[in-house]
PDB file of C-alpha atoms and ligand atoms in Angstrom:
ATOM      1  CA  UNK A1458      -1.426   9.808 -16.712  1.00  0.00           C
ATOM      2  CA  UNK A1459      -1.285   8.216 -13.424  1.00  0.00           C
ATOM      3  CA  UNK A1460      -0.917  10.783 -10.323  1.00  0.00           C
ATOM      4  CA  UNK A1461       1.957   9.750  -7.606  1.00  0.00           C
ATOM      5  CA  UNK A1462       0.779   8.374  -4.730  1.00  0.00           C
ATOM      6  CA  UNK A1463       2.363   8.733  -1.408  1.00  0.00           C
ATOM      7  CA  UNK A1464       1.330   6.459   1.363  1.00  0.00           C
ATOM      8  CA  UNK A1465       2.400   6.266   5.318  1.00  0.00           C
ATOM      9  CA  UNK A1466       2.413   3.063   6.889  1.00  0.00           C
ATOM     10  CA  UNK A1467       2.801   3.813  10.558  1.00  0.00           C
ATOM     11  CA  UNK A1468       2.512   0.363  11.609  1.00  0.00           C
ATOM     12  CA  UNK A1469       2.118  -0.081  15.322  1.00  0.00           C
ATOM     13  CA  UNK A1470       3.896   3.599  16.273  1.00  0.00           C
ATOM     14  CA  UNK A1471       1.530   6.413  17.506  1.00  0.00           C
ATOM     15  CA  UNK A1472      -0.837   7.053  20.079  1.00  0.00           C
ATOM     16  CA  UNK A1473      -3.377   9.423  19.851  1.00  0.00           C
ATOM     17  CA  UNK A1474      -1.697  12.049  21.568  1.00  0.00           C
ATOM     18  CA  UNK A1475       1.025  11.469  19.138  1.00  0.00           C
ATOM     19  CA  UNK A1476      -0.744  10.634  16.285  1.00  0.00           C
ATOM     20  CA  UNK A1477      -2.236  14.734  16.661  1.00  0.00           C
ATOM     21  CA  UNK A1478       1.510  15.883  16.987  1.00  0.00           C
ATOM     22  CA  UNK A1479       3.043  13.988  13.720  1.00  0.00           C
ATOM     23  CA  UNK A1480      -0.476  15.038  12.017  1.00  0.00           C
ATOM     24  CA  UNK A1481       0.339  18.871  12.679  1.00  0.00           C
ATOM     25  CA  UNK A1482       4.316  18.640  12.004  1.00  0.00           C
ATOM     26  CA  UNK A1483       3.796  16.579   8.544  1.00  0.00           C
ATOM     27  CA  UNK A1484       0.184  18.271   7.520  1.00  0.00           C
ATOM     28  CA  UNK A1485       1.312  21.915   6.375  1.00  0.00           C
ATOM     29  CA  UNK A1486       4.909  20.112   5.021  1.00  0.00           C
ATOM     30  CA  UNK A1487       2.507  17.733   2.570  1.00  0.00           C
ATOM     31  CA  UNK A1488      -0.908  19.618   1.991  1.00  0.00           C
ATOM     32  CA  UNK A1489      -1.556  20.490  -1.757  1.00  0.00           C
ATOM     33  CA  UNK A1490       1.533  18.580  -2.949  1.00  0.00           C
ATOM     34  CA  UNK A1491       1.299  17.445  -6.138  1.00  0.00           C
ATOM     35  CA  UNK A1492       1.319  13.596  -5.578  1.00  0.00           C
ATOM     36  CA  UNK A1493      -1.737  12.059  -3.321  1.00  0.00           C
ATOM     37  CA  UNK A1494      -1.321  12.002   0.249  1.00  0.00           C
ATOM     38  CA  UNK A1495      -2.323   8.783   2.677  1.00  0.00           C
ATOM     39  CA  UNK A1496      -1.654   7.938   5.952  1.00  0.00           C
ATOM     40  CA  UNK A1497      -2.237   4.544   7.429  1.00  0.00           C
ATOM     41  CA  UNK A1498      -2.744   4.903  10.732  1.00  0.00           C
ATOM     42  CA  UNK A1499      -3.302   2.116  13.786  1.00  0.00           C
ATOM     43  CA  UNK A1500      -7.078   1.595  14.174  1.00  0.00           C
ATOM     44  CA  UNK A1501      -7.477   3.865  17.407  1.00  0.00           C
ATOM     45  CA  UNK A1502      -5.910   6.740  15.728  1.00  0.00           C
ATOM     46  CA  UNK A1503      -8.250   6.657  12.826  1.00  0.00           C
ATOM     47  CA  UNK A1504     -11.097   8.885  14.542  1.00  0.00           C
ATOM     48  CA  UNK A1505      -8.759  11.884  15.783  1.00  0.00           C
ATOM     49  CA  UNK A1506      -6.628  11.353  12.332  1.00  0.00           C
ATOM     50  CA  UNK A1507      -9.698  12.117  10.001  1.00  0.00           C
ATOM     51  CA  UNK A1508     -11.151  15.001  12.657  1.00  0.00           C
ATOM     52  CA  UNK A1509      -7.226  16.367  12.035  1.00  0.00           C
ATOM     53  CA  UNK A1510      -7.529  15.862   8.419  1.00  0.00           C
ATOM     54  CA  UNK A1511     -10.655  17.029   7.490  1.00  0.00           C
ATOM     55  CA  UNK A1512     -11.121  19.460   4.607  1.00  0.00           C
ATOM     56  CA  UNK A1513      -7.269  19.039   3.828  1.00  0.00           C
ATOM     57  CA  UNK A1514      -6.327  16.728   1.100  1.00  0.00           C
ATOM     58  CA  UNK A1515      -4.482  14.602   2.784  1.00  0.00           C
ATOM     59  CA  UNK A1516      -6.661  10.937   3.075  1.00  0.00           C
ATOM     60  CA  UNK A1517      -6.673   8.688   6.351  1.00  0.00           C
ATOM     61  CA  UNK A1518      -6.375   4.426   5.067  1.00  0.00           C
ATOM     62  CA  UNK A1519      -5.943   1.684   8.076  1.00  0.00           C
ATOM     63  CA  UNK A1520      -3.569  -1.283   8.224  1.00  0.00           C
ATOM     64  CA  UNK A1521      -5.772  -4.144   7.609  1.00  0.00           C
ATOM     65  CA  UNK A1522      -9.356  -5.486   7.993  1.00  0.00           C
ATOM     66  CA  UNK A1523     -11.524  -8.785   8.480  1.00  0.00           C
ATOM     67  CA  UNK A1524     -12.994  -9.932   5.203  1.00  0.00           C
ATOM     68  CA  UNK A1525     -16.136 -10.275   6.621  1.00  0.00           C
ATOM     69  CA  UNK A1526     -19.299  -8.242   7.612  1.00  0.00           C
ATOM     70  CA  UNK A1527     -19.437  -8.560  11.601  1.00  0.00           C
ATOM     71  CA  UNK A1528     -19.409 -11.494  13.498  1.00  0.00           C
ATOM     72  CA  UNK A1529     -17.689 -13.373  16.397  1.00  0.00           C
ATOM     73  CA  UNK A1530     -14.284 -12.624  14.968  1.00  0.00           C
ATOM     74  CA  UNK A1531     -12.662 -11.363  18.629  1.00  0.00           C
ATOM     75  CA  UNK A1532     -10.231  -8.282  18.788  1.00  0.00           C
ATOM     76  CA  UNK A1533     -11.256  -8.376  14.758  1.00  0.00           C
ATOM     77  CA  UNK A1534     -12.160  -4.794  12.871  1.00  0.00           C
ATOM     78  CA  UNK A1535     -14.655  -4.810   9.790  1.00  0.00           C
ATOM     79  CA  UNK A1536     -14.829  -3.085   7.126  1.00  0.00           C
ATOM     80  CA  UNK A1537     -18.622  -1.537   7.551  1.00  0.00           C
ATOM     81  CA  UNK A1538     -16.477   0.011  10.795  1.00  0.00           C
ATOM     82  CA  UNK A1539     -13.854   1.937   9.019  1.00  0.00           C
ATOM     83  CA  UNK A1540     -16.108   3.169   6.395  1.00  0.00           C
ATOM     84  CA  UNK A1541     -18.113   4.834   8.915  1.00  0.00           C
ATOM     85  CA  UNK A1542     -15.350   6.514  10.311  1.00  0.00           C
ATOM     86  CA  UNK A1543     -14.254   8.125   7.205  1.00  0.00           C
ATOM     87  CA  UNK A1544     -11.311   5.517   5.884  1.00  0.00           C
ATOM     88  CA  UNK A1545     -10.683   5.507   2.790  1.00  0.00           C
ATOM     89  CA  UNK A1546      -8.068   2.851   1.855  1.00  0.00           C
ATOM     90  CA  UNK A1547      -6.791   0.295   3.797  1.00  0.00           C
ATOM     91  CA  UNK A1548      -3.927  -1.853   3.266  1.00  0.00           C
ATOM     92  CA  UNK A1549      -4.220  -5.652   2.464  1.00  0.00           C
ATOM     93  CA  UNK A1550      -1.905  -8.470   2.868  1.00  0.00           C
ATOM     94  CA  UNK A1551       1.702  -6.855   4.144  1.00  0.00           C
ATOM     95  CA  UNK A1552       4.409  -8.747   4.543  1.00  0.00           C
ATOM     96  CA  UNK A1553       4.165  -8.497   8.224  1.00  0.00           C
ATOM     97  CA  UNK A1554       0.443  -9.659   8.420  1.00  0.00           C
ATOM     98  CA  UNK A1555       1.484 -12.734   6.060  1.00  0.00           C
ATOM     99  CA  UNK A1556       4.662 -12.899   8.526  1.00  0.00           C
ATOM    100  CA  UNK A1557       3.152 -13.064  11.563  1.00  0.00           C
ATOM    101  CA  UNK A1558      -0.518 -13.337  11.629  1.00  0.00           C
ATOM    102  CA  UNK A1559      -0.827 -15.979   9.191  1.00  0.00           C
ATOM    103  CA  UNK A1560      -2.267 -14.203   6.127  1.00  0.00           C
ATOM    104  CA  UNK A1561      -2.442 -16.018   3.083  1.00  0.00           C
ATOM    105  CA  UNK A1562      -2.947 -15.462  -0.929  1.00  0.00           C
ATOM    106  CA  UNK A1563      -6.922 -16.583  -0.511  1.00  0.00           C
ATOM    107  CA  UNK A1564      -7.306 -13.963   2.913  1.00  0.00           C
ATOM    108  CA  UNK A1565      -5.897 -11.299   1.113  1.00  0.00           C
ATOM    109  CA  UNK A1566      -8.301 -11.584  -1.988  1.00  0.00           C
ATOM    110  CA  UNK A1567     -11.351 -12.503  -0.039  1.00  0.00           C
ATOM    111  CA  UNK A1568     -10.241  -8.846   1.667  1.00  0.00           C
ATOM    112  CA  UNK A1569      -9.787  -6.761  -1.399  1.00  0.00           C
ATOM    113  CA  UNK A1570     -13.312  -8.352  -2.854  1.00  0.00           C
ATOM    114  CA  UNK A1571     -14.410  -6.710   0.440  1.00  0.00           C
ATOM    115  CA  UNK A1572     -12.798  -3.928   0.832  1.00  0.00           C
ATOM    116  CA  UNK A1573     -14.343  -2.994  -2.198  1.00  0.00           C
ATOM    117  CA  UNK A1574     -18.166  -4.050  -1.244  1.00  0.00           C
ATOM    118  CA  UNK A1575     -17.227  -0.948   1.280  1.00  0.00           C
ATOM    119  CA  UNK A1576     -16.018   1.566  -1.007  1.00  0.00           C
ATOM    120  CA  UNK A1577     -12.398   1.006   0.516  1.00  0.00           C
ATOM    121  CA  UNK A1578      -9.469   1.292  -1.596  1.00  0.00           C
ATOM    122  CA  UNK A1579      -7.016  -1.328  -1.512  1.00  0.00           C
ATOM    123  CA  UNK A1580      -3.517  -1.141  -1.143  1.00  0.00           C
ATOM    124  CA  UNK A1581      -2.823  -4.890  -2.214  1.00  0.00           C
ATOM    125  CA  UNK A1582       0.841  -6.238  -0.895  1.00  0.00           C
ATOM    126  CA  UNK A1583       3.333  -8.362  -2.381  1.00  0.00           C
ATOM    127  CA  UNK A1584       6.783  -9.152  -2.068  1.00  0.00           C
ATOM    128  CA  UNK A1585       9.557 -11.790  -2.484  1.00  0.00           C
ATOM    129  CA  UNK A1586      12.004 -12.809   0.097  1.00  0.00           C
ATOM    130  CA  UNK A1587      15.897 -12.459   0.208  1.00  0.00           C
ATOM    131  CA  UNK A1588      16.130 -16.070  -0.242  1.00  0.00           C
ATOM    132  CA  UNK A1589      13.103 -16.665  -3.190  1.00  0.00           C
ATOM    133  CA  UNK A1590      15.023 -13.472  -5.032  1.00  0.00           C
ATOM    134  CA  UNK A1591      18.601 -15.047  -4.802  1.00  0.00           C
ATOM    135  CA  UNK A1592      16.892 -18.749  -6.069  1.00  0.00           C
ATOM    136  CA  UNK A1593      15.692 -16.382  -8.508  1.00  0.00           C
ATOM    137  CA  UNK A1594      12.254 -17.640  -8.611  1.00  0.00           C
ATOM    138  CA  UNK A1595      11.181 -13.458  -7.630  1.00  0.00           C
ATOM    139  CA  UNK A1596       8.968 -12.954 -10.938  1.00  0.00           C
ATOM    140  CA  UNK A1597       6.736 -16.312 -10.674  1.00  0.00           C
ATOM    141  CA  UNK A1598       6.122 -15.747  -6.907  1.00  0.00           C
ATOM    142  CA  UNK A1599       5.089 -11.878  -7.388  1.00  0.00           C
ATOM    143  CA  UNK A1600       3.137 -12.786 -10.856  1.00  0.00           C
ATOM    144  CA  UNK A1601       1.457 -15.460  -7.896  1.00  0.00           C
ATOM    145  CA  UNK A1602       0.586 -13.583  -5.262  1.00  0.00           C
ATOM    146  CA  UNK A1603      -0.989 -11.041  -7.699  1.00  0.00           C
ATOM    147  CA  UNK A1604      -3.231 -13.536 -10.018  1.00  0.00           C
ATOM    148  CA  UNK A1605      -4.175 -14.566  -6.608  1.00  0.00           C
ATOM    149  CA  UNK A1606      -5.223 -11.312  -5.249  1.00  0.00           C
ATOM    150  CA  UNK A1607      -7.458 -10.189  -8.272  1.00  0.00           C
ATOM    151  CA  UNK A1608      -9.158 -13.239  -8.200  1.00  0.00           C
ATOM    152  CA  UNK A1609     -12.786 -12.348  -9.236  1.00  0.00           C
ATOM    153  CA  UNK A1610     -12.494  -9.074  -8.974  1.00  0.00           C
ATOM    154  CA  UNK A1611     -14.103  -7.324 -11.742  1.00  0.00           C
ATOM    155  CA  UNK A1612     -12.323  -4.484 -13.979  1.00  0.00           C
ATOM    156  CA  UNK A1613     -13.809  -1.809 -13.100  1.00  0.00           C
ATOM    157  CA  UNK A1614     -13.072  -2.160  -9.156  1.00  0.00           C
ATOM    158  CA  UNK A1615      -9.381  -3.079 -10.125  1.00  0.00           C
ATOM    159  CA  UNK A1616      -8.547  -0.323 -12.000  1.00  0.00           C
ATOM    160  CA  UNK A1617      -9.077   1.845  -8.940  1.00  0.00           C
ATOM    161  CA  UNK A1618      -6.738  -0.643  -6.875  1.00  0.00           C
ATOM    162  CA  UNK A1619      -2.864   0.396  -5.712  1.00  0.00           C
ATOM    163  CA  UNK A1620      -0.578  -2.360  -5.465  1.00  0.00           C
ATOM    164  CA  UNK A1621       2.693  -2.427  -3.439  1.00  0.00           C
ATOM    165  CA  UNK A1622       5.598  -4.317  -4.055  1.00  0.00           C
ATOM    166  CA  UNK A1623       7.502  -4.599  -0.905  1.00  0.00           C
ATOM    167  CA  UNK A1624      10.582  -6.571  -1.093  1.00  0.00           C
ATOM    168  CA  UNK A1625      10.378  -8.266   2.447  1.00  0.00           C
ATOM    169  CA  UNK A1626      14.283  -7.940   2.216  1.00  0.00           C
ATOM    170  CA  UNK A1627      14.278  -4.487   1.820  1.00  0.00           C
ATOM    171  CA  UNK A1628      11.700  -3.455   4.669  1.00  0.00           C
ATOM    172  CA  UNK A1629      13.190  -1.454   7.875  1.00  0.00           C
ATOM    173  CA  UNK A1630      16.822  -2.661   6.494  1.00  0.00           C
ATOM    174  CA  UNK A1631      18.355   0.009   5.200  1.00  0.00           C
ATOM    175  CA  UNK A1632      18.789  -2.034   2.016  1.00  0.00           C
ATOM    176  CA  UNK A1633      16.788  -0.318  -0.554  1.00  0.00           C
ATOM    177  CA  UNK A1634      16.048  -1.829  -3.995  1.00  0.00           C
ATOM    178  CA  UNK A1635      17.985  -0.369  -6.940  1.00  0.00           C
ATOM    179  CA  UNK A1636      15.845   1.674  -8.934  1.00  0.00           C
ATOM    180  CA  UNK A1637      16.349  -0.962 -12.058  1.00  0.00           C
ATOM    181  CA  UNK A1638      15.028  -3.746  -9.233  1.00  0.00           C
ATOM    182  CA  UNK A1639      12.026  -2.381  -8.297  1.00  0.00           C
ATOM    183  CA  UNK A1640      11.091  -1.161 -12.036  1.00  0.00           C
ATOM    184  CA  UNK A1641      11.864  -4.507 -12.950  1.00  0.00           C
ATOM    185  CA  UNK A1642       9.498  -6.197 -10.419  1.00  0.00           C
ATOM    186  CA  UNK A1643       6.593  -2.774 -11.106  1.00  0.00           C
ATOM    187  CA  UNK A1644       6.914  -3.599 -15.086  1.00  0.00           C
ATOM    188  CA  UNK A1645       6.112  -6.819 -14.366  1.00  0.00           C
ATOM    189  CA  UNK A1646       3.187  -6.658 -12.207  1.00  0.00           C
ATOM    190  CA  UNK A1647       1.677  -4.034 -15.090  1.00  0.00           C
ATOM    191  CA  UNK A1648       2.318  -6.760 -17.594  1.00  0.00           C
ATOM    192  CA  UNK A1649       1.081  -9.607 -15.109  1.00  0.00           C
ATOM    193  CA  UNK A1650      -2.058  -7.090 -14.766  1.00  0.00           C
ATOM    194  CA  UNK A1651      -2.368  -6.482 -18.485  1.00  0.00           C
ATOM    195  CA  UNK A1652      -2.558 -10.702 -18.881  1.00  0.00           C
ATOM    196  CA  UNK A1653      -5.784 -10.726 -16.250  1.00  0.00           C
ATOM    197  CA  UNK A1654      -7.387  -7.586 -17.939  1.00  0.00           C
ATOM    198  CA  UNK A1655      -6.320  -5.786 -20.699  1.00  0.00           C
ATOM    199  CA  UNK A1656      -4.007  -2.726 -21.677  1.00  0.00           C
ATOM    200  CA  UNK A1657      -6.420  -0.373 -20.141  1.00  0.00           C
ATOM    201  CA  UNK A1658      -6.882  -1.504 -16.715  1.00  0.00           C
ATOM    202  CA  UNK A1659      -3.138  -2.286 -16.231  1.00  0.00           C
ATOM    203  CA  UNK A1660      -2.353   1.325 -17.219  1.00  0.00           C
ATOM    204  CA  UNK A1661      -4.381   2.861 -14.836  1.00  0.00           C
ATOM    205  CA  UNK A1662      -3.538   0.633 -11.629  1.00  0.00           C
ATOM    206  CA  UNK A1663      -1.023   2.645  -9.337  1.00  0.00           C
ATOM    207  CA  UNK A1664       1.988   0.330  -8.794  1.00  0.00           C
ATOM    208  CA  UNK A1665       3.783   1.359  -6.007  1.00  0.00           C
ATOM    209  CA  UNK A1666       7.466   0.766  -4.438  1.00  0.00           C
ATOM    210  CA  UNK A1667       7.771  -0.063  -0.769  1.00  0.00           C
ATOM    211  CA  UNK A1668      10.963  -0.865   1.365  1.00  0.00           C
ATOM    212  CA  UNK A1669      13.520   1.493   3.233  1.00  0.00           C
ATOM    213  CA  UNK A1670      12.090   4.816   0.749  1.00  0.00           C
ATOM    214  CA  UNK A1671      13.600   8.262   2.314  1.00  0.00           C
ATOM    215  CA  UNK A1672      13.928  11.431   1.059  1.00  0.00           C
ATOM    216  CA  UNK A1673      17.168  10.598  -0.276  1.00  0.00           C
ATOM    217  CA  UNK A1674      16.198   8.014  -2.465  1.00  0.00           C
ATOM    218  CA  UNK A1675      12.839   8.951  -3.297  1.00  0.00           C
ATOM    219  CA  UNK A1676      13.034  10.944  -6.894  1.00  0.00           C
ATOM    220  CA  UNK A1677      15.699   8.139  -8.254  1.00  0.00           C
ATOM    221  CA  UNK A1678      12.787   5.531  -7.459  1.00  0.00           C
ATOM    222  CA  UNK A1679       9.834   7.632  -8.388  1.00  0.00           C
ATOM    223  CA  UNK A1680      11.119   8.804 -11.884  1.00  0.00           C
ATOM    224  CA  UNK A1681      10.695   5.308 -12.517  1.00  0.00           C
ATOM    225  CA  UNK A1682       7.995   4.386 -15.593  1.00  0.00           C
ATOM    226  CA  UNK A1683       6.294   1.859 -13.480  1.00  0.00           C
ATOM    227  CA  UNK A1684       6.393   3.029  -9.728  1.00  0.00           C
ATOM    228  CA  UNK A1685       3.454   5.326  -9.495  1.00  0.00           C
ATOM    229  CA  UNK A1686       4.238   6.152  -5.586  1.00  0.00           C
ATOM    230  CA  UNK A1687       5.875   5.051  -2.690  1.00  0.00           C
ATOM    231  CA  UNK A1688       4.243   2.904   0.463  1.00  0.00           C
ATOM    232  CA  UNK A1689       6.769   4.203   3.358  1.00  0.00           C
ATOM    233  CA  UNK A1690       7.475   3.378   6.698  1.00  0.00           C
ATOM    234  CA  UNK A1691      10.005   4.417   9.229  1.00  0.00           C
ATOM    235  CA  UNK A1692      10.544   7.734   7.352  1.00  0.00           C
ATOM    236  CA  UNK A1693       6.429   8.209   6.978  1.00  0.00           C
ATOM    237  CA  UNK A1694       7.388   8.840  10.835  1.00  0.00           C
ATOM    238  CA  UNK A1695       9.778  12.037  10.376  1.00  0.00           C
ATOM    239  CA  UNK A1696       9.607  14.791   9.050  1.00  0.00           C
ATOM    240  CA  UNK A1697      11.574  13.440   5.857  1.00  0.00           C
ATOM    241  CA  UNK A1698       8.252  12.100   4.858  1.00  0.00           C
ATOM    242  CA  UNK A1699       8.035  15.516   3.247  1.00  0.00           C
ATOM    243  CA  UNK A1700      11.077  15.116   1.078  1.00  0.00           C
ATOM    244  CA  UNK A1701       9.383  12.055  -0.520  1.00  0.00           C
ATOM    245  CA  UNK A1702       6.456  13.677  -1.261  1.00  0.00           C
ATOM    246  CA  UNK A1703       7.635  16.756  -2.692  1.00  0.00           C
ATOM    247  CA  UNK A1704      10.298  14.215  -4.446  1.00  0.00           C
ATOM    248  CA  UNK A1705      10.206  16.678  -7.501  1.00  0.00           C
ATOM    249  CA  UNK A1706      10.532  20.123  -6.456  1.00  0.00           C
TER     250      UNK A1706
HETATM  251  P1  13P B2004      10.280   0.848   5.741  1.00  0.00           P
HETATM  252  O1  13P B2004      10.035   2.087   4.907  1.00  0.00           O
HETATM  253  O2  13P B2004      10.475   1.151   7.194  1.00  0.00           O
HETATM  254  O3  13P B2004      11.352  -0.013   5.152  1.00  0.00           O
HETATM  255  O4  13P B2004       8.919  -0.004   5.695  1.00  0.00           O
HETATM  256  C1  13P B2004       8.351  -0.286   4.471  1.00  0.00           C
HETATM  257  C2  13P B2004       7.019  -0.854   4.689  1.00  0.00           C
HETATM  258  O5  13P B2004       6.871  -1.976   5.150  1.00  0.00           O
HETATM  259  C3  13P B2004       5.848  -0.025   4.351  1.00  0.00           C
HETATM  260  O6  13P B2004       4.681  -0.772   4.341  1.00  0.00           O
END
């Protein structure tokens, strides 16, 4: 049985300072909930976000990484560097970072090979557009992106991966996916999973749902067979992140 996971994107919100205030509204609303617990904060709020966290079991993930080691890669943070601070996943290939920085299919799977040299979890991205859905071409571009992805990464590392679809039309709109869309699009990733490894390892890989999720519209979603969890952001800001997480009670 695969546990819910719940995962924060902040994105580029936060400092310090008020990384420490959301940290103490949201940590006694979401400790010891029965799904898992992430937040992915920016990169200068991971050291006071895990000193916050520690002991709870709530688990601190960053936004992105280089894919590789160290090197003259300016502005550029490895993976060896979030380890070491305590990171624990870290989310690859967003919609944004393919958006705007230029992140393609091959950088996101030389990333999750890496992110797994370091122990870090991925939290592997994918998503069609508004336009790609309505040529309907959705299911071959997602079933792409993913084959991609797991290229030459071996079983036993995948089955401990999360992926998110994100339907780029559905992030910070407003314009959440039906819950039959986004099974839909989960199902298939499982069975797109199942084709690269076998029954097993797609039925243990968290699949979750990502795009305008609030408390409102978080237990419809997550009651879903295939969505294992919900990658949030704008509500991961509020205090509604705690409806989503304790979606169920
Ligand atoms: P919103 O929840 O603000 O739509 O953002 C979704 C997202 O991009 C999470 O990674």
């Amino acid at each position: 049985m695969r546990n819910k996971i719940i995962i924060g994107n902040w994105k580029m919100n936060k400092t310090p300072k008020e990384a420490l205030e959301l940290i103490s509204t949201l940590k006694p609303l979401v400790e010891n909930s029965e799904a898992e617990v992430v937040f992915c904060v920016p990169f200068v709020d991971i050291p006071c976000a895990v000193e916050a966290l520690k002991g709870s079991s709530i688990s601190v993930g960053a936004q992105n990484m280089h894919f590789e080691d160290s090197g003259a890669f300016t502005g550029e943070v490895s993976p060896g560097m979030l380890y070491e601070l305590g990171v624990e996943y870290v989310i690859i290939g967003h919609s944004e970072r393919r958006q705007y920085f230029a992140e393609t299919d091959e950088t996101v799977n030389k990333k999750v090979l890496k992110a797994f040299e370091y122990e870090l979890i991925p939290i592997i991205c994918c998503g069609e557009t508004l336009e790609q859905r309505e040529e309907g071409i959705t299911m071959d571009w997602i079933k792409n992106q993913i084959v991609k992805a797991f290229e030459n990464v071996p079983k036993e590392n995948a089955m401990t991966a999360i992926v998110a679809y994100e339907p780029i039309w559905a992030i910070g709109t407003g314009k959440v996916a039906t819950s039959e869309q986004a099974e839909e699009v989960c199902g298939h990733i499982r069975n797109v999973l199942r084709e690269i490894y076998d029954d097993e390892t797609a039925e243990e890989i968290r699949i979750q749902y990502g795009g305008s999720v609030n408390g409102a519209n978080a237990k419809e979603l997550l009651s879903m067979e295939d969505i294992d969890g919900g990658l949030v952001g704008g509500a991961a800001l509020k205090a509604d992140f705690a409806n989503i997480v304790n979606y169920n009670k």
